[in-house]
Structures are given as structure tokens and as C-alpha cells.
Amino acid sequence: MPKTRKAIYPGTFDPITNGHLDIIGRAGELFDEVIVAVATNSSKSPLFNEMERMELCKAAIAEVMPSAKNISVDSFEGLLVDYAREQKAIAIVRGLRVLSDFEYEFQMALMNRKLEDITTVFLMPNEKYTYLNSTIIREIAKYGSDISGFVPECVRKELEEKFKKN
Ligand code: ADP
């Protein structure tokens, strides 16, 4: 049987945005299987906890690409290369938006290749998402502005709830 070509798309996803979903869709067309891997040991202190971030990723994928059967959501702790080896992944997927992403991503990709000889594949989102990141979305939502063009409906609702409670 031919080998399943599996890729991992790691990130904080706090929360998942239309930019992330654009990358997931592209990766889903390139690989047999894509695991959206929510990082749980990030040094950042996320707004949404691990379970919430995973649930939002699942709900967003179901909402935006209901027919995609080769995408799953998981979480991981520790080194990404260890997780990639456990999963028998052949590639790590990362999104490249602007030049400022490049330096950090380049360094990580080379280090990961050194540690585990794993390839990182960079995908560019549709240009309308290049200015989008989770930090900006959280900031806009916090002050009650409309984020409906930037995140799926399920994420918009959860953000609204979160800031109502806070
Ligand atoms: P991290 O904390 O690892 O940066 P993120 O959840 O912010 O995690 O992002 C995960 C990946 O998705 C990164 O490769 C990031 O560059 C990419 N990404 C984030 N936002 C976008 C976007 N709007 N378009 C394309 N890629 C994106």
C-alpha cells in the first residue's frame, strides 16, 4: 500500500482565523492527511485554553470546509519534531504572510530539519489574509468591533462571549 503523506500544521490558534483556514485548505489539497496541531506549552498566555482552541479549530473546519475528510485536530506538548516523529509526518506546514514572518520561520525550519530531518513547507494565503493574525483579532473583538470578515461565525460568537464574560 502506498504511504500516507501526512503533514502537521502547528500553531497557537488563539483563536483560529480565516487566514489559518486558508492555509489548512491548501494543505488539505497537497497532502493525504493534515493534522492541525494546537500547541499547549506556548510561552504565550492564550485567551482560550487548550480545549477551547481545539474545539474552535474543529468547529471552524466543519463550518468552512464541511466536505474535507482528511483534516483532523489534535494538540501537542513539547518539541514539535518529537510530535511529528510520533505521528510519522513527512512535513510541517507553516503560513508565510509577510517578509517579517520569514526570519523566525526560516530559523525554526532549519532547526527542525537539523533535529529531525523534517521538511517544512511554506504556504502563502490569499492576499486578503496577509495582514490577519490572532492578536489583531482578539484586540478588535475586545473593543466590540466587527470581526465577521476575519473569522468564521463560530469563532466570532465565542470571542463575543469571552469578552462579555471578562
Ligand atoms: P504561532 O504561535 O506558532 O505563530 P499561530 O497560530 O499564530 O501560531 O500561526 C500558526 C501558523 O499559521 C504560522 O505559520 C503562521 O505564520 C500562520 N498564520 C497565522 N495567521 C495567518 C494568516 N493570516 N495567513 C496565513 N498564515 C497565517
PDB file of C-alpha atoms and ligand atoms in Angstrom:
ATOM      1  CA  MET A   1       0.000   0.000   0.000  1.00  0.00           C
ATOM      2  CA  PRO A   2       1.373   3.488  -0.793  1.00  0.00           C
ATOM      3  CA  LYS A   3       2.494   5.522   2.181  1.00  0.00           C
ATOM      4  CA  THR A   4       0.071   8.123   3.587  1.00  0.00           C
ATOM      5  CA  ARG A   5       1.569  11.546   3.095  1.00  0.00           C
ATOM      6  CA  LYS A   6       0.807  13.232   6.376  1.00  0.00           C
ATOM      7  CA  ALA A   7       1.524  16.850   7.314  1.00  0.00           C
ATOM      8  CA  ILE A   8       1.295  18.747  10.563  1.00  0.00           C
ATOM      9  CA  TYR A   9       0.136  22.351  10.752  1.00  0.00           C
ATOM     10  CA  PRO A  10       1.208  23.566  14.221  1.00  0.00           C
ATOM     11  CA  GLY A  11       0.285  26.805  15.924  1.00  0.00           C
ATOM     12  CA  THR A  12      -1.283  28.506  18.880  1.00  0.00           C
ATOM     13  CA  PHE A  13      -4.598  29.157  17.127  1.00  0.00           C
ATOM     14  CA  ASP A  14      -5.772  31.644  19.761  1.00  0.00           C
ATOM     15  CA  PRO A  15      -8.234  31.689  18.026  1.00  0.00           C
ATOM     16  CA  ILE A  16      -8.212  30.150  14.550  1.00  0.00           C
ATOM     17  CA  THR A  17      -8.821  32.770  11.815  1.00  0.00           C
ATOM     18  CA  ASN A  18      -9.744  32.770   8.130  1.00  0.00           C
ATOM     19  CA  GLY A  19      -6.006  33.061   7.386  1.00  0.00           C
ATOM     20  CA  HIS A  20      -5.287  29.775   9.187  1.00  0.00           C
ATOM     21  CA  LEU A  21      -8.253  28.166   7.418  1.00  0.00           C
ATOM     22  CA  ASP A  22      -6.948  29.296   4.036  1.00  0.00           C
ATOM     23  CA  ILE A  23      -3.643  27.526   4.774  1.00  0.00           C
ATOM     24  CA  ILE A  24      -5.441  24.397   6.059  1.00  0.00           C
ATOM     25  CA  GLY A  25      -7.483  24.208   2.845  1.00  0.00           C
ATOM     26  CA  ARG A  26      -4.373  24.456   0.687  1.00  0.00           C
ATOM     27  CA  ALA A  27      -2.507  21.875   2.770  1.00  0.00           C
ATOM     28  CA  GLY A  28      -5.510  19.529   2.542  1.00  0.00           C
ATOM     29  CA  GLU A  29      -5.199  19.569  -1.223  1.00  0.00           C
ATOM     30  CA  LEU A  30      -1.474  18.822  -1.153  1.00  0.00           C
ATOM     31  CA  PHE A  31      -1.318  16.067   1.477  1.00  0.00           C
ATOM     32  CA  ASP A  32      -3.310  12.876   2.125  1.00  0.00           C
ATOM     33  CA  GLU A  33      -3.771  13.867   5.736  1.00  0.00           C
ATOM     34  CA  VAL A  34      -3.332  17.117   7.643  1.00  0.00           C
ATOM     35  CA  ILE A  35      -3.249  17.402  11.427  1.00  0.00           C
ATOM     36  CA  VAL A  36      -3.943  20.854  12.822  1.00  0.00           C
ATOM     37  CA  ALA A  37      -1.806  20.662  15.959  1.00  0.00           C
ATOM     38  CA  VAL A  38      -2.646  23.069  18.763  1.00  0.00           C
ATOM     39  CA  ALA A  39       0.443  23.884  20.824  1.00  0.00           C
ATOM     40  CA  THR A  40      -0.226  23.656  24.548  1.00  0.00           C
ATOM     41  CA  ASN A  41       3.088  24.650  26.049  1.00  0.00           C
ATOM     42  CA  SER A  42       3.362  28.011  24.397  1.00  0.00           C
ATOM     43  CA  SER A  43       5.142  30.681  26.412  1.00  0.00           C
ATOM     44  CA  LYS A  44       2.283  32.965  25.409  1.00  0.00           C
ATOM     45  CA  SER A  45      -0.668  33.120  27.822  1.00  0.00           C
ATOM     46  CA  PRO A  46      -3.539  32.414  25.492  1.00  0.00           C
ATOM     47  CA  LEU A  47      -7.033  33.884  25.775  1.00  0.00           C
ATOM     48  CA  PHE A  48      -8.602  30.490  25.023  1.00  0.00           C
ATOM     49  CA  ASN A  49      -7.439  27.381  26.876  1.00  0.00           C
ATOM     50  CA  GLU A  50      -6.225  24.260  25.085  1.00  0.00           C
ATOM     51  CA  MET A  51      -9.653  22.577  24.938  1.00  0.00           C
ATOM     52  CA  GLU A  52     -11.356  25.752  23.711  1.00  0.00           C
ATOM     53  CA  ARG A  53      -8.754  26.304  20.994  1.00  0.00           C
ATOM     54  CA  MET A  54      -9.122  22.713  19.816  1.00  0.00           C
ATOM     55  CA  GLU A  55     -12.917  22.871  19.832  1.00  0.00           C
ATOM     56  CA  LEU A  56     -12.852  26.138  17.903  1.00  0.00           C
ATOM     57  CA  CYS A  57     -10.498  24.647  15.307  1.00  0.00           C
ATOM     58  CA  LYS A  58     -12.830  21.656  14.871  1.00  0.00           C
ATOM     59  CA  ALA A  59     -15.951  23.826  14.655  1.00  0.00           C
ATOM     60  CA  ALA A  60     -14.322  26.263  12.220  1.00  0.00           C
ATOM     61  CA  ILE A  61     -13.136  23.485   9.905  1.00  0.00           C
ATOM     62  CA  ALA A  62     -16.595  21.872   9.958  1.00  0.00           C
ATOM     63  CA  GLU A  63     -18.168  25.255   9.186  1.00  0.00           C
ATOM     64  CA  VAL A  64     -15.843  26.359   6.394  1.00  0.00           C
ATOM     65  CA  MET A  65     -14.856  23.069   4.717  1.00  0.00           C
ATOM     66  CA  PRO A  66     -17.504  20.503   5.695  1.00  0.00           C
ATOM     67  CA  SER A  67     -16.517  18.083   2.951  1.00  0.00           C
ATOM     68  CA  ALA A  68     -12.800  17.946   3.841  1.00  0.00           C
ATOM     69  CA  LYS A  69     -12.330  14.453   5.239  1.00  0.00           C
ATOM     70  CA  ASN A  70      -8.540  14.450   5.528  1.00  0.00           C
ATOM     71  CA  ILE A  71      -8.159  17.146   8.186  1.00  0.00           C
ATOM     72  CA  SER A  72      -8.074  16.451  11.913  1.00  0.00           C
ATOM     73  CA  VAL A  73      -7.321  18.462  15.040  1.00  0.00           C
ATOM     74  CA  ASP A  74      -5.007  17.390  17.834  1.00  0.00           C
ATOM     75  CA  SER A  75      -2.855  19.026  20.491  1.00  0.00           C
ATOM     76  CA  PHE A  76       0.770  18.553  21.392  1.00  0.00           C
ATOM     77  CA  GLU A  77       3.130  19.448  24.193  1.00  0.00           C
ATOM     78  CA  GLY A  78       6.894  19.622  23.972  1.00  0.00           C
ATOM     79  CA  LEU A  79       9.008  19.704  20.859  1.00  0.00           C
ATOM     80  CA  LEU A  80       7.230  19.795  17.542  1.00  0.00           C
ATOM     81  CA  VAL A  81       9.770  17.467  15.953  1.00  0.00           C
ATOM     82  CA  ASP A  82       9.062  14.795  18.600  1.00  0.00           C
ATOM     83  CA  TYR A  83       5.355  15.054  17.882  1.00  0.00           C
ATOM     84  CA  ALA A  84       5.988  14.938  14.112  1.00  0.00           C
ATOM     85  CA  ARG A  85       8.044  11.754  14.524  1.00  0.00           C
ATOM     86  CA  GLU A  86       5.318  10.113  16.657  1.00  0.00           C
ATOM     87  CA  GLN A  87       2.765  10.961  14.002  1.00  0.00           C
ATOM     88  CA  LYS A  88       5.044   9.757  11.172  1.00  0.00           C
ATOM     89  CA  ALA A  89       4.507  13.090   9.422  1.00  0.00           C
ATOM     90  CA  ILE A  90       6.558  13.868   6.340  1.00  0.00           C
ATOM     91  CA  ALA A  91       6.182  17.651   6.572  1.00  0.00           C
ATOM     92  CA  ILE A  92       5.434  20.625   8.768  1.00  0.00           C
ATOM     93  CA  VAL A  93       3.213  23.272   7.191  1.00  0.00           C
ATOM     94  CA  ARG A  94       3.598  26.940   8.087  1.00  0.00           C
ATOM     95  CA  GLY A  95       1.987  30.052   6.682  1.00  0.00           C
ATOM     96  CA  LEU A  96       4.048  32.919   5.319  1.00  0.00           C
ATOM     97  CA  ARG A  97       2.260  36.237   5.212  1.00  0.00           C
ATOM     98  CA  VAL A  98       4.816  38.982   5.023  1.00  0.00           C
ATOM     99  CA  LEU A  99       8.576  39.335   4.940  1.00  0.00           C
ATOM    100  CA  SER A 100       8.687  39.826   8.716  1.00  0.00           C
ATOM    101  CA  ASP A 101       7.436  36.221   9.191  1.00  0.00           C
ATOM    102  CA  PHE A 102      10.388  34.938   7.225  1.00  0.00           C
ATOM    103  CA  GLU A 103      13.277  35.317   9.648  1.00  0.00           C
ATOM    104  CA  TYR A 104      11.653  33.421  12.514  1.00  0.00           C
ATOM    105  CA  GLU A 105      10.177  30.746  10.251  1.00  0.00           C
ATOM    106  CA  PHE A 106      13.474  30.229   8.420  1.00  0.00           C
ATOM    107  CA  GLN A 107      15.304  29.720  11.704  1.00  0.00           C
ATOM    108  CA  MET A 108      12.670  27.278  13.029  1.00  0.00           C
ATOM    109  CA  ALA A 109      12.564  25.302   9.791  1.00  0.00           C
ATOM    110  CA  LEU A 110      16.339  24.893   9.706  1.00  0.00           C
ATOM    111  CA  MET A 111      16.489  23.924  13.365  1.00  0.00           C
ATOM    112  CA  ASN A 112      13.706  21.374  12.944  1.00  0.00           C
ATOM    113  CA  ARG A 113      15.491  19.893   9.936  1.00  0.00           C
ATOM    114  CA  LYS A 114      18.687  19.693  11.946  1.00  0.00           C
ATOM    115  CA  LEU A 115      16.912  17.985  14.862  1.00  0.00           C
ATOM    116  CA  GLU A 116      14.787  15.524  12.941  1.00  0.00           C
ATOM    117  CA  ASP A 117      15.430  15.903   9.210  1.00  0.00           C
ATOM    118  CA  ILE A 118      11.868  17.027   8.612  1.00  0.00           C
ATOM    119  CA  THR A 119      10.835  19.299   5.755  1.00  0.00           C
ATOM    120  CA  THR A 120       8.876  22.497   6.369  1.00  0.00           C
ATOM    121  CA  VAL A 121       6.521  23.588   3.611  1.00  0.00           C
ATOM    122  CA  PHE A 122       5.557  27.264   3.468  1.00  0.00           C
ATOM    123  CA  LEU A 123       2.227  28.230   2.016  1.00  0.00           C
ATOM    124  CA  MET A 124       1.008  31.712   1.198  1.00  0.00           C
ATOM    125  CA  PRO A 125      -2.603  32.570   1.964  1.00  0.00           C
ATOM    126  CA  ASN A 126      -4.872  34.539  -0.328  1.00  0.00           C
ATOM    127  CA  GLU A 127      -3.519  38.108  -0.210  1.00  0.00           C
ATOM    128  CA  LYS A 128      -6.652  39.324   1.578  1.00  0.00           C
ATOM    129  CA  TYR A 129      -5.463  37.452   4.692  1.00  0.00           C
ATOM    130  CA  THR A 130      -1.868  38.612   4.748  1.00  0.00           C
ATOM    131  CA  TYR A 131      -2.484  41.279   7.383  1.00  0.00           C
ATOM    132  CA  LEU A 132      -4.504  38.965   9.606  1.00  0.00           C
ATOM    133  CA  ASN A 133      -3.310  37.440  12.859  1.00  0.00           C
ATOM    134  CA  SER A 134      -4.960  36.184  16.041  1.00  0.00           C
ATOM    135  CA  THR A 135      -3.558  39.026  18.167  1.00  0.00           C
ATOM    136  CA  ILE A 136      -5.216  41.675  15.991  1.00  0.00           C
ATOM    137  CA  ILE A 137      -8.489  39.730  16.004  1.00  0.00           C
ATOM    138  CA  ARG A 138      -8.500  39.482  19.817  1.00  0.00           C
ATOM    139  CA  GLU A 139      -7.795  43.194  20.068  1.00  0.00           C
ATOM    140  CA  ILE A 140     -10.612  44.201  17.676  1.00  0.00           C
ATOM    141  CA  ALA A 141     -13.068  41.830  19.387  1.00  0.00           C
ATOM    142  CA  LYS A 142     -12.124  43.147  22.815  1.00  0.00           C
ATOM    143  CA  TYR A 143     -13.310  46.611  21.858  1.00  0.00           C
ATOM    144  CA  GLY A 144     -16.510  45.300  20.328  1.00  0.00           C
ATOM    145  CA  SER A 145     -15.724  45.923  16.662  1.00  0.00           C
ATOM    146  CA  ASP A 146     -16.968  43.691  13.863  1.00  0.00           C
ATOM    147  CA  ILE A 147     -14.675  40.755  13.096  1.00  0.00           C
ATOM    148  CA  SER A 148     -17.081  38.794  10.902  1.00  0.00           C
ATOM    149  CA  GLY A 149     -14.943  39.094   7.762  1.00  0.00           C
ATOM    150  CA  PHE A 150     -11.891  37.678   9.510  1.00  0.00           C
ATOM    151  CA  VAL A 151     -13.068  34.605  11.409  1.00  0.00           C
ATOM    152  CA  PRO A 152     -15.834  32.044  10.900  1.00  0.00           C
ATOM    153  CA  GLU A 153     -19.176  32.593  12.634  1.00  0.00           C
ATOM    154  CA  CYS A 154     -18.487  30.022  15.391  1.00  0.00           C
ATOM    155  CA  VAL A 155     -15.277  31.849  16.365  1.00  0.00           C
ATOM    156  CA  ARG A 156     -16.938  35.267  16.221  1.00  0.00           C
ATOM    157  CA  LYS A 157     -19.606  34.079  18.676  1.00  0.00           C
ATOM    158  CA  GLU A 158     -17.099  32.595  21.127  1.00  0.00           C
ATOM    159  CA  LEU A 159     -14.980  35.739  21.089  1.00  0.00           C
ATOM    160  CA  GLU A 160     -18.046  37.850  21.767  1.00  0.00           C
ATOM    161  CA  GLU A 161     -18.986  35.599  24.692  1.00  0.00           C
ATOM    162  CA  LYS A 162     -15.467  35.642  26.076  1.00  0.00           C
ATOM    163  CA  PHE A 163     -15.264  39.420  26.196  1.00  0.00           C
ATOM    164  CA  LYS A 164     -18.795  39.722  27.581  1.00  0.00           C
ATOM    165  CA  LYS A 165     -17.723  37.499  30.498  1.00  0.00           C
ATOM    166  CA  ASN A 166     -14.432  39.284  31.003  1.00  0.00           C
TER     167      ASN A 166
HETATM  168  P1  ADP B   1       2.334  30.606  16.241  1.00  0.00           P
HETATM  169  O1  ADP B   1       2.056  30.953  17.650  1.00  0.00           O
HETATM  170  O2  ADP B   1       3.113  29.360  16.028  1.00  0.00           O
HETATM  171  O3  ADP B   1       2.786  31.758  15.367  1.00  0.00           O
HETATM  172  P2  ADP B   1      -0.241  30.891  15.007  1.00  0.00           P
HETATM  173  O4  ADP B   1      -1.460  30.174  15.411  1.00  0.00           O
HETATM  174  O5  ADP B   1      -0.238  32.359  15.174  1.00  0.00           O
HETATM  175  O6  ADP B   1       0.923  30.165  15.738  1.00  0.00           O
HETATM  176  O7  ADP B   1       0.083  30.553  13.498  1.00  0.00           O
HETATM  177  C1  ADP B   1       0.295  29.259  13.048  1.00  0.00           C
HETATM  178  C2  ADP B   1       0.811  29.334  11.642  1.00  0.00           C
HETATM  179  O8  ADP B   1      -0.175  29.959  10.827  1.00  0.00           O
HETATM  180  C3  ADP B   1       2.077  30.157  11.455  1.00  0.00           C
HETATM  181  O9  ADP B   1       2.846  29.545  10.441  1.00  0.00           O
HETATM  182  C4  ADP B   1       1.573  31.490  10.974  1.00  0.00           C
HETATM  183  O10 ADP B   1       2.527  32.141  10.165  1.00  0.00           O
HETATM  184  C5  ADP B   1       0.395  31.056  10.150  1.00  0.00           C
HETATM  185  N1  ADP B   1      -0.617  32.099  10.031  1.00  0.00           N
HETATM  186  C6  ADP B   1      -1.187  32.812  11.008  1.00  0.00           C
HETATM  187  N2  ADP B   1      -2.066  33.716  10.507  1.00  0.00           N
HETATM  188  C7  ADP B   1      -2.029  33.545   9.161  1.00  0.00           C
HETATM  189  C8  ADP B   1      -2.666  34.194   8.056  1.00  0.00           C
HETATM  190  N3  ADP B   1      -3.490  35.217   8.229  1.00  0.00           N
HETATM  191  N4  ADP B   1      -2.371  33.753   6.820  1.00  0.00           N
HETATM  192  C9  ADP B   1      -1.504  32.754   6.651  1.00  0.00           C
HETATM  193  N5  ADP B   1      -0.844  32.122   7.613  1.00  0.00           N
HETATM  194  C10 ADP B   1      -1.102  32.509   8.866  1.00  0.00           C
END
